[in-house]
GROMACS .gro file of C-alpha atoms in nm:
model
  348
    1UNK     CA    1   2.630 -10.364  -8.279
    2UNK     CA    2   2.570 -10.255  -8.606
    3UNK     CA    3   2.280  -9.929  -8.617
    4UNK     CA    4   2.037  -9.833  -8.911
    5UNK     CA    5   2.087  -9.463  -8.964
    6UNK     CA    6   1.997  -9.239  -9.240
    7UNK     CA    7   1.962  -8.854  -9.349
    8UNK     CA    8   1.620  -8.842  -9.445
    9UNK     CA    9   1.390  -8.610  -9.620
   10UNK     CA   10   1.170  -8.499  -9.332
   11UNK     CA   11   0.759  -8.472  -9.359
   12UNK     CA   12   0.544  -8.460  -9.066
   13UNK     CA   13   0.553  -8.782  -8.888
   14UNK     CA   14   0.164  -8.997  -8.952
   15UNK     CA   15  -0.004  -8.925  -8.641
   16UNK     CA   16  -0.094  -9.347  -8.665
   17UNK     CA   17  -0.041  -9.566  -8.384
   18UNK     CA   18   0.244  -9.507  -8.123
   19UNK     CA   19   0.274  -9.187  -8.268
   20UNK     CA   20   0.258  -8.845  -8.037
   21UNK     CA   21  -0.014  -8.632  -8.131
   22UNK     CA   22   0.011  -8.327  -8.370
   23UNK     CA   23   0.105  -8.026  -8.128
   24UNK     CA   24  -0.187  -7.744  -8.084
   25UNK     CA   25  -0.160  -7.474  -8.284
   26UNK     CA   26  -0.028  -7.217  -7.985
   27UNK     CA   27   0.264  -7.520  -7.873
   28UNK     CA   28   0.583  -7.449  -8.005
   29UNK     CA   29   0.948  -7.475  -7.898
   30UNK     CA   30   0.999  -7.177  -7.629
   31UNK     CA   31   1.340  -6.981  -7.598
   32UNK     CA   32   1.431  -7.015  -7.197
   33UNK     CA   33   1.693  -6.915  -6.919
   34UNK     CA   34   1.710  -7.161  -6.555
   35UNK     CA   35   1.988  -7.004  -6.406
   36UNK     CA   36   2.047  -6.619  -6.384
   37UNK     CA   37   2.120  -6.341  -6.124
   38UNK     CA   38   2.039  -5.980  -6.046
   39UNK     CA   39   2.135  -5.746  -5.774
   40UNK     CA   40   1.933  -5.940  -5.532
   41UNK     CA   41   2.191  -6.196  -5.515
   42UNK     CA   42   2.446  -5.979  -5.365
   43UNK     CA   43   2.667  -6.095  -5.673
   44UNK     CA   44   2.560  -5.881  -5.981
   45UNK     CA   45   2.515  -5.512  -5.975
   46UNK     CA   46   2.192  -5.579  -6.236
   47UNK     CA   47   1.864  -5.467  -6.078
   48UNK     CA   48   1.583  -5.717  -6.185
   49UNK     CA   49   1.394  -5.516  -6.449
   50UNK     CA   50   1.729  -5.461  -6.641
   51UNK     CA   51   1.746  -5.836  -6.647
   52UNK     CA   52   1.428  -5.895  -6.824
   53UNK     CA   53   1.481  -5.617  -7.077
   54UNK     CA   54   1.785  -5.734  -7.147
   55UNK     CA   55   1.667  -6.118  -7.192
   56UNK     CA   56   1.364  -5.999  -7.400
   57UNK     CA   57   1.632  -5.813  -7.598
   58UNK     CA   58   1.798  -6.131  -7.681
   59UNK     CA   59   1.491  -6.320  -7.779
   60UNK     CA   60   1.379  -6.485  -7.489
   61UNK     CA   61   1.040  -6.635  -7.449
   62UNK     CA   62   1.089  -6.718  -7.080
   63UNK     CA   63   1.321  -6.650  -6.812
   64UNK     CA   64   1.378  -6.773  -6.425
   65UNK     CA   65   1.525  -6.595  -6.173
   66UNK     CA   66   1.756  -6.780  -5.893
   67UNK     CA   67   1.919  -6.531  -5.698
   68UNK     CA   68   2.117  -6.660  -5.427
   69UNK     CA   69   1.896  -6.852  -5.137
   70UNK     CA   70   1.620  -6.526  -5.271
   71UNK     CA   71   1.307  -6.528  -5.453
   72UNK     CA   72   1.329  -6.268  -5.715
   73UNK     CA   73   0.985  -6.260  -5.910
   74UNK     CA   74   0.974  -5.866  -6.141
   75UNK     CA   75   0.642  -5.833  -6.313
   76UNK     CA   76   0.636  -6.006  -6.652
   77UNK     CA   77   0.564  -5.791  -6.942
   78UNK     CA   78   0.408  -5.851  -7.300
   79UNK     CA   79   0.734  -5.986  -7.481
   80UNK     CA   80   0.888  -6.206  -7.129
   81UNK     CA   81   0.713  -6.451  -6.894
   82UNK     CA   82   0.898  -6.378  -6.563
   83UNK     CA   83   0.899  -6.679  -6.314
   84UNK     CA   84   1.055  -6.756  -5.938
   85UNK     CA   85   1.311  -6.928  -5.874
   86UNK     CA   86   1.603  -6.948  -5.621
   87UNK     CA   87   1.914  -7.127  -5.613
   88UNK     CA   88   1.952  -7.287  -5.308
   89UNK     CA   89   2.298  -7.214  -5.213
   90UNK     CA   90   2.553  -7.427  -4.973
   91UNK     CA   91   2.885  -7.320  -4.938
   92UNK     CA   92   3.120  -7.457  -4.698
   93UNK     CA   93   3.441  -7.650  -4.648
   94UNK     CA   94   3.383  -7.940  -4.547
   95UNK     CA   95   3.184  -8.221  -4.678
   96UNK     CA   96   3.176  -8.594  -4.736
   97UNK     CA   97   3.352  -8.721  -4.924
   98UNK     CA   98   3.559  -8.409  -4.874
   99UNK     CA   99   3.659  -8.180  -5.141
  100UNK     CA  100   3.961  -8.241  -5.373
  101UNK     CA  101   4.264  -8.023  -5.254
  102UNK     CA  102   4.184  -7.621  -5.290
  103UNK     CA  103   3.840  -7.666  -5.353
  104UNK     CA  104   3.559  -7.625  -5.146
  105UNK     CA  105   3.189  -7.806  -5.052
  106UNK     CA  106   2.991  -7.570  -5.262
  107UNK     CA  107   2.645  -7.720  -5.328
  108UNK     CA  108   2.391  -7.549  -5.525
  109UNK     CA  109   2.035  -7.663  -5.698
  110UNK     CA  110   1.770  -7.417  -5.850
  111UNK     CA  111   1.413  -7.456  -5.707
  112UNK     CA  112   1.227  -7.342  -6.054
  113UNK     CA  113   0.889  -7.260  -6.101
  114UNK     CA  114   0.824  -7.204  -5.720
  115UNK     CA  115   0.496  -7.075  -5.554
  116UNK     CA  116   0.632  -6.893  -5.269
  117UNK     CA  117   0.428  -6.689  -4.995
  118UNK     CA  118   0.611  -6.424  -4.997
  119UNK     CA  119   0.942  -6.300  -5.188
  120UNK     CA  120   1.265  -6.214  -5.064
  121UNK     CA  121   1.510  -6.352  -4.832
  122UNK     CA  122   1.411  -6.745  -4.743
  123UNK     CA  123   1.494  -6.858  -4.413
  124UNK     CA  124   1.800  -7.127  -4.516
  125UNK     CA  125   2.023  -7.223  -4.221
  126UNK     CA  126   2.338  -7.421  -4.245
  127UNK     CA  127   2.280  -7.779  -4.318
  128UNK     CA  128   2.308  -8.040  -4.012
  129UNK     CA  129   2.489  -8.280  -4.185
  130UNK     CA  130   2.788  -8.258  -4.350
  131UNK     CA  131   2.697  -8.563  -4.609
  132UNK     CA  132   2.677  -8.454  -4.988
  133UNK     CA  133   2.341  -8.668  -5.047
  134UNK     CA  134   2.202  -8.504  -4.725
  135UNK     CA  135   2.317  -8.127  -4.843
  136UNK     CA  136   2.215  -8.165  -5.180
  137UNK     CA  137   1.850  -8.379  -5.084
  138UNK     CA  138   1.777  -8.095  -4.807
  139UNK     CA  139   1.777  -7.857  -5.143
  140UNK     CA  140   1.577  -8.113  -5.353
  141UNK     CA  141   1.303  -8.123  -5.038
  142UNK     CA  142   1.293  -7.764  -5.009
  143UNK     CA  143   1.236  -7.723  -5.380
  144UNK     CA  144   0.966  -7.948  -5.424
  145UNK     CA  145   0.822  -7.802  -5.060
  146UNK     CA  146   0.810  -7.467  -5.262
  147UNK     CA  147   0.606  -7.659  -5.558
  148UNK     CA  148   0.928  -7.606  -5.769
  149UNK     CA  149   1.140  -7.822  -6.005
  150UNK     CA  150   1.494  -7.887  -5.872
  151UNK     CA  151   1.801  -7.873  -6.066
  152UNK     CA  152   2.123  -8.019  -6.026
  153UNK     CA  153   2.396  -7.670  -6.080
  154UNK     CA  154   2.750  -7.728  -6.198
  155UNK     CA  155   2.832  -8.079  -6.112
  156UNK     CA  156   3.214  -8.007  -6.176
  157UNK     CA  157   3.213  -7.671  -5.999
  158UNK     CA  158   3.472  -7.726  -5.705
  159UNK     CA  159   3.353  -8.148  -5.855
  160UNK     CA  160   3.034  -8.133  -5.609
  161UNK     CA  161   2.865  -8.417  -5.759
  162UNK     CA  162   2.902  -8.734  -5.942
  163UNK     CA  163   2.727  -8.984  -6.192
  164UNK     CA  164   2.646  -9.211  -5.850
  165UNK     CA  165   2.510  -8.918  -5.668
  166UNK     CA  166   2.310  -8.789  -5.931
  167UNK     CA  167   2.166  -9.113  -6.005
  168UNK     CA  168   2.063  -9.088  -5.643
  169UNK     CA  169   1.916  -8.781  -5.571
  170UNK     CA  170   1.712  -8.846  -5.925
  171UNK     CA  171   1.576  -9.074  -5.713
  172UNK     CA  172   1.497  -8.838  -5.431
  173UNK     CA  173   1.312  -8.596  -5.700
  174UNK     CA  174   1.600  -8.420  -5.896
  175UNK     CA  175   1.453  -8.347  -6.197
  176UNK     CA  176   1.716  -8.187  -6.386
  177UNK     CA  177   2.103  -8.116  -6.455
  178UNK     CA  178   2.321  -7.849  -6.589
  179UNK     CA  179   2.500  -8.072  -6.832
  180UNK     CA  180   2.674  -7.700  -6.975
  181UNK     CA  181   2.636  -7.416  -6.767
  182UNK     CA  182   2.813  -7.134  -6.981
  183UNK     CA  183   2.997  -6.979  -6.687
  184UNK     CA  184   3.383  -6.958  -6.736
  185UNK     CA  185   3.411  -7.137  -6.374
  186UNK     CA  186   3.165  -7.396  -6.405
  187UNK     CA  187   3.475  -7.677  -6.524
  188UNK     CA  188   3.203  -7.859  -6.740
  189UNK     CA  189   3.575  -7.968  -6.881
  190UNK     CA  190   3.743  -8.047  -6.595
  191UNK     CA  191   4.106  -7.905  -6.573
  192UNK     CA  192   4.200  -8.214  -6.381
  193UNK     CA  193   4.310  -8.526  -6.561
  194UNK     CA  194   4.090  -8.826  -6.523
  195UNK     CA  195   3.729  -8.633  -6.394
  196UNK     CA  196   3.467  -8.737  -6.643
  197UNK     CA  197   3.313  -8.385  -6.789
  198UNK     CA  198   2.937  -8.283  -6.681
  199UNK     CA  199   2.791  -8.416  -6.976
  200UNK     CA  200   2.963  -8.785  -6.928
  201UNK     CA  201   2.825  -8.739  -6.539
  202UNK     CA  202   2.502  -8.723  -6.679
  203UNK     CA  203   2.554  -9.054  -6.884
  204UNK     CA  204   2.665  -9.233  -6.532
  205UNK     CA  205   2.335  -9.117  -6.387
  206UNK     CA  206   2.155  -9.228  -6.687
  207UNK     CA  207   2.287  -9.562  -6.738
  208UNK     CA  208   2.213  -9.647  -6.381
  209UNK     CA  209   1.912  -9.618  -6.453
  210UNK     CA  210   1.819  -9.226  -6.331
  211UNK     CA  211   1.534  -9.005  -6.473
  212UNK     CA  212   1.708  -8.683  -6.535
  213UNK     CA  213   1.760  -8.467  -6.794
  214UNK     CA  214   1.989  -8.214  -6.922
  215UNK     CA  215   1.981  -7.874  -6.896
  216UNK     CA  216   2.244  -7.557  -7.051
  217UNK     CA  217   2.197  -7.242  -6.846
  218UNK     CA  218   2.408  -6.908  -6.820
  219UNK     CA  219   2.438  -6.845  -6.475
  220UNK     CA  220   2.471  -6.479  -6.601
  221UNK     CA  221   2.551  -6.204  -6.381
  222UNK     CA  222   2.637  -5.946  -6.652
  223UNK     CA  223   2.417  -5.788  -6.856
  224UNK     CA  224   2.431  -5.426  -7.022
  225UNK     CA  225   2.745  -5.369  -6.852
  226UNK     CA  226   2.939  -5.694  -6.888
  227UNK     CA  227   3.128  -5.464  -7.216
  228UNK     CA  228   3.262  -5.237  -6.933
  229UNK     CA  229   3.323  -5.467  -6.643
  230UNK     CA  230   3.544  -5.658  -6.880
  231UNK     CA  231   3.750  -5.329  -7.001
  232UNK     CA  232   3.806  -5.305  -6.588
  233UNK     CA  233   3.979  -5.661  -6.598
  234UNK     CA  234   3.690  -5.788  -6.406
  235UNK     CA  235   3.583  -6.177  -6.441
  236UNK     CA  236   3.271  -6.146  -6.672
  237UNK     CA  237   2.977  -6.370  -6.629
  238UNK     CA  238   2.762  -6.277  -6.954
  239UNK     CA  239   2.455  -6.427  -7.060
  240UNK     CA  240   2.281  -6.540  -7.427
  241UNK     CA  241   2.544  -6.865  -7.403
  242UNK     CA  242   2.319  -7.100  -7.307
  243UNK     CA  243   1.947  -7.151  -7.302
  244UNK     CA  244   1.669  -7.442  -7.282
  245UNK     CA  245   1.408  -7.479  -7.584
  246UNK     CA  246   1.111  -7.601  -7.417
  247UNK     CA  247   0.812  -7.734  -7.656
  248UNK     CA  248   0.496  -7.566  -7.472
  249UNK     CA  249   0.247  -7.293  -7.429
  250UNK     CA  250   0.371  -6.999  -7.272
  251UNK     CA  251   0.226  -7.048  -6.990
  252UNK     CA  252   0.399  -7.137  -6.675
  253UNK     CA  253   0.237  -7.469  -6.649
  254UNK     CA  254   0.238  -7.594  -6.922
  255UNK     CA  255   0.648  -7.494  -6.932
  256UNK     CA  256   0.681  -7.647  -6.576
  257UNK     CA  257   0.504  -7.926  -6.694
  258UNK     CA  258   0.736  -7.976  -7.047
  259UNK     CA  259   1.027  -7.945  -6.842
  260UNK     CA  260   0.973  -8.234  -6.573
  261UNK     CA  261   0.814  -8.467  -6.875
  262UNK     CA  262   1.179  -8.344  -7.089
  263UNK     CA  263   0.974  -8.239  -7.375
  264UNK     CA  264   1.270  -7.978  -7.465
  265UNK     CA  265   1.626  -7.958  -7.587
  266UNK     CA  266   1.982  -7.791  -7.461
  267UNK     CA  267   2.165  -7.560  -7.637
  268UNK     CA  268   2.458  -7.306  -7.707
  269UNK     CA  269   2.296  -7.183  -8.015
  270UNK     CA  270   2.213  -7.470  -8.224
  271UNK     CA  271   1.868  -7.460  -8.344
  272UNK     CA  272   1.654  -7.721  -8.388
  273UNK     CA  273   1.287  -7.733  -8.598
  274UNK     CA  274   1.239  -8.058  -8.513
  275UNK     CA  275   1.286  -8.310  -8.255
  276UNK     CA  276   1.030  -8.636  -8.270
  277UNK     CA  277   1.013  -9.023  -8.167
  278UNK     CA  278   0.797  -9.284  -8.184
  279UNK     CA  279   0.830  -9.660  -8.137
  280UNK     CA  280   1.071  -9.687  -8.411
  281UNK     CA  281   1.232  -9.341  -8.459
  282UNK     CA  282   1.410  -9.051  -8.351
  283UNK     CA  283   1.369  -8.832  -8.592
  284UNK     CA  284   1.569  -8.452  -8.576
  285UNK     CA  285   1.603  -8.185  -8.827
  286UNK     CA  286   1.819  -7.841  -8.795
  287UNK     CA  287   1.638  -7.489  -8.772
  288UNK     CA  288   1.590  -7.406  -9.170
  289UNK     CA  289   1.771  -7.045  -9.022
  290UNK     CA  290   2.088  -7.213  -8.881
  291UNK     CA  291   2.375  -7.220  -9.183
  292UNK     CA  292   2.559  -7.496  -9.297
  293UNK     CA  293   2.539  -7.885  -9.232
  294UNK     CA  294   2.544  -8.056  -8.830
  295UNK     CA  295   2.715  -8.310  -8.736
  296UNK     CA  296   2.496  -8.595  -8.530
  297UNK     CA  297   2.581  -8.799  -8.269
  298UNK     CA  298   2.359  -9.089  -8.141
  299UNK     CA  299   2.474  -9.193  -7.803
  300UNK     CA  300   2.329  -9.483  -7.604
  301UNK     CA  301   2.426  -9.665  -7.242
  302UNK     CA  302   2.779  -9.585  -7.079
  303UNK     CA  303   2.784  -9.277  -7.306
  304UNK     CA  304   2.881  -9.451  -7.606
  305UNK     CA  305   2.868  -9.329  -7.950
  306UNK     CA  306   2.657  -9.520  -8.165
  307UNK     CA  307   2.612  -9.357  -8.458
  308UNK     CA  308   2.714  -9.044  -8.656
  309UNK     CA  309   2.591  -8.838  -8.969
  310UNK     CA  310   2.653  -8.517  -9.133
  311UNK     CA  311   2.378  -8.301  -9.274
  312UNK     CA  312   2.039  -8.106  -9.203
  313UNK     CA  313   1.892  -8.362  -9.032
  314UNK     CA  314   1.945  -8.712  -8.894
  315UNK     CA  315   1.693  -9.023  -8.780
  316UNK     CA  316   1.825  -9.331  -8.528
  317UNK     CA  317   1.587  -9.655  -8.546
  318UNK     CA  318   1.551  -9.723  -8.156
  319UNK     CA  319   1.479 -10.122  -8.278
  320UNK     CA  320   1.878 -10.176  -8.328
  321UNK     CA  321   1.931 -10.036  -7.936
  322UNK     CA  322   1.768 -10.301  -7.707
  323UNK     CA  323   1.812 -10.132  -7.299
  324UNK     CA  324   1.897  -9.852  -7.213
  325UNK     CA  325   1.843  -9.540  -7.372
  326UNK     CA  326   1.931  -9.303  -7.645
  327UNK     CA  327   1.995  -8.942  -7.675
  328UNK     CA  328   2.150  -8.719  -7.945
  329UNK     CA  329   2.359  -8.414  -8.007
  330UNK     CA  330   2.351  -8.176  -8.263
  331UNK     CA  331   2.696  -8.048  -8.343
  332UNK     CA  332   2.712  -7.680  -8.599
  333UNK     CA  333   3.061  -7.623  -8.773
  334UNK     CA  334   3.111  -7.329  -8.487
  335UNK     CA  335   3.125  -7.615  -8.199
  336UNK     CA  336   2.791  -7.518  -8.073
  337UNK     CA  337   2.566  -7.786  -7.945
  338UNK     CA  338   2.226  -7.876  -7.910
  339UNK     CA  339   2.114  -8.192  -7.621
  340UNK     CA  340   1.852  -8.374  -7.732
  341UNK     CA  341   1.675  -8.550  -7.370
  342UNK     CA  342   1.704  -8.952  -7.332
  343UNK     CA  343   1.473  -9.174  -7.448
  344UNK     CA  344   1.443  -9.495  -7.286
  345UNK     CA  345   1.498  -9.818  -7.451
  346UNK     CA  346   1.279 -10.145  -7.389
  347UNK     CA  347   1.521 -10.414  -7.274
  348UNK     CA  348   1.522 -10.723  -7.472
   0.00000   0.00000   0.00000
């Protein structure tokens, strides 16, 4: 099917009919971290307060804590908005379907944005069944039971989760899915021939339909002292490598709120000033900071590529896609990437 696409010189969008609304003054595109871990999870020898000063270091807006089946919630400060979380966390070594050989069943989604009663230690028992829908939906129900937004971690770690599963538990209430968590284990590529990577999981989900969009995290468990863990040969788990840019207040609302509407991008340091659609257009343009020209890549149903374009900044004209949706990403010359969230496409 032949696409319209075109590098355009980019003004602000007429706020006319089937346009979005000019953002308030005090909205703008939020630097944040879903998936990171301090001392509390028994894992990282960070206490919590190191954490935030060294996220707020880095030029984070907003962070979330998920320490291992623990609500970790540090005051915020001036310069960080500090919110619970927990990542709900199932390890075992058997499951259905089972495990491929020498890996294990180990199951984990992030309840973000909770309101607990209390912080600390939650009381999370084994699972009763041994069914990966059941495992992962007990996580999704306990999230949303804590008034948090569940995420999906590491499809391809130990390959917990597929395009069919996601699809389903999307329909249980997952709201979101690491697509690139930045941890050297996470097998977003998978080192076995013939797995589909976590971003082409994600298309599965989408193009059956699913409501779910894609998230790049850290999973950091390093932090001021990853420099000397690694000069003791120690596996290193650093953060800064992946982040969401959610367009919002800084408030923890209106963030929770941007997140489960996916009014926000995923990134490994690309950059992006703009990111707008109406009825016709998908319009995206490049931080003015970021060096150099992007490559674009419009991809629609079944992850296929639909169109491509060097430069600044790209639009797509959704008319020439009828079904399904359409999503973009944002390619610098350093192979960092930025995940623009899926639109949905009117059928014909």
């Amino acid at each position: 099917m032949a696409v319209w696409l075109a590098l355009v010189a980019l003004l602000a969008l007429d706020p006319g009919v089937g346009a979005a609304p000019r953002p308030r003054s005090d909205v703008r595109f939020l630097k944040g971290q879903l998936h990171l871990h301090s001392n509390r999870s028994g894992d990282s020898d960070t206490p919590p307060g190191e954490v935030v000063r060294w996220y707020a270091a880095h030029g984070y807006d907003f962070i979330v804590f998920t320490d291992h089946n623990r609500i970790t919630a540090p005051p915020s400060t001036p310069a960080m908005l500090v919110v619970p979380g927990v990542e709900l966390t199932q390890n075992s070594d058997r499951c259905v379907p089972a495990p491929p050989p020498g890996r294990k069943c180990l199951l984990h989604v992030n309840a973000l944005f909770v309101t607990p009663p209390a912080l600390g230690l939650i009381p999370w028992g084994l699972p009763a069944s041994s069914s990966r829908a059941a495992i992962y939906g007990r996580a999704i129900a306990a999230a949303h039971r804590m008034g948090g937004l569940a995420q999906l971690n590491h499809p391809n770690f130990h390959y917990g989760a597929d395009g069919p599963l996601v699809a389903a538990l999307a329909r249980q209430g997952l709201t979101l899915l690491e697509i690139a968590n930045q941890s050297w284990d996470s097998n977003d590529i998978p080192d076995e021939k013939g797995r589909p990577t976590s971003e082409a999981i994600w298309d599965a989900a989408l193009t059956a339909g699913a409501t779910v969009y894609g998230t790049a995290t850290d999973d950091a468990h390093h932090y001021f002292d990853a420099r000397a863990a690694a000069a003791r040969g120690e596996p290193v788990f650093p953060g800064d490598l992946g982040f969401v840019m959610v367009r919002a207040r800084k408030d923890p609302g209106a963030i929770r709120d941007a997140l489960a509407r996916g009014d926000f991008y995923a990134s490994t340091g690309v950059l992006l000033a703009r990111v707008e659609h109406d009825a016709e257009t998908l319009t995206i343009e490049v931080d003015a900071r970021a060096p150099g020209n992007h490559r674009f890549t419009f991809i629609g149903a079944g992850g296929k590529t639909l169109a491509t374009a060097e430069g600044r900044a790209a639009s797509f004209s959704l008319g020439r896609v009828r079904g399904g949706y359409l999503r973009a990403v944002v390619t610098d010359r350093a192979g960092h990437k930025a995940w623009t969230q899926p639109i949905r496409l009117a059928a014909p």
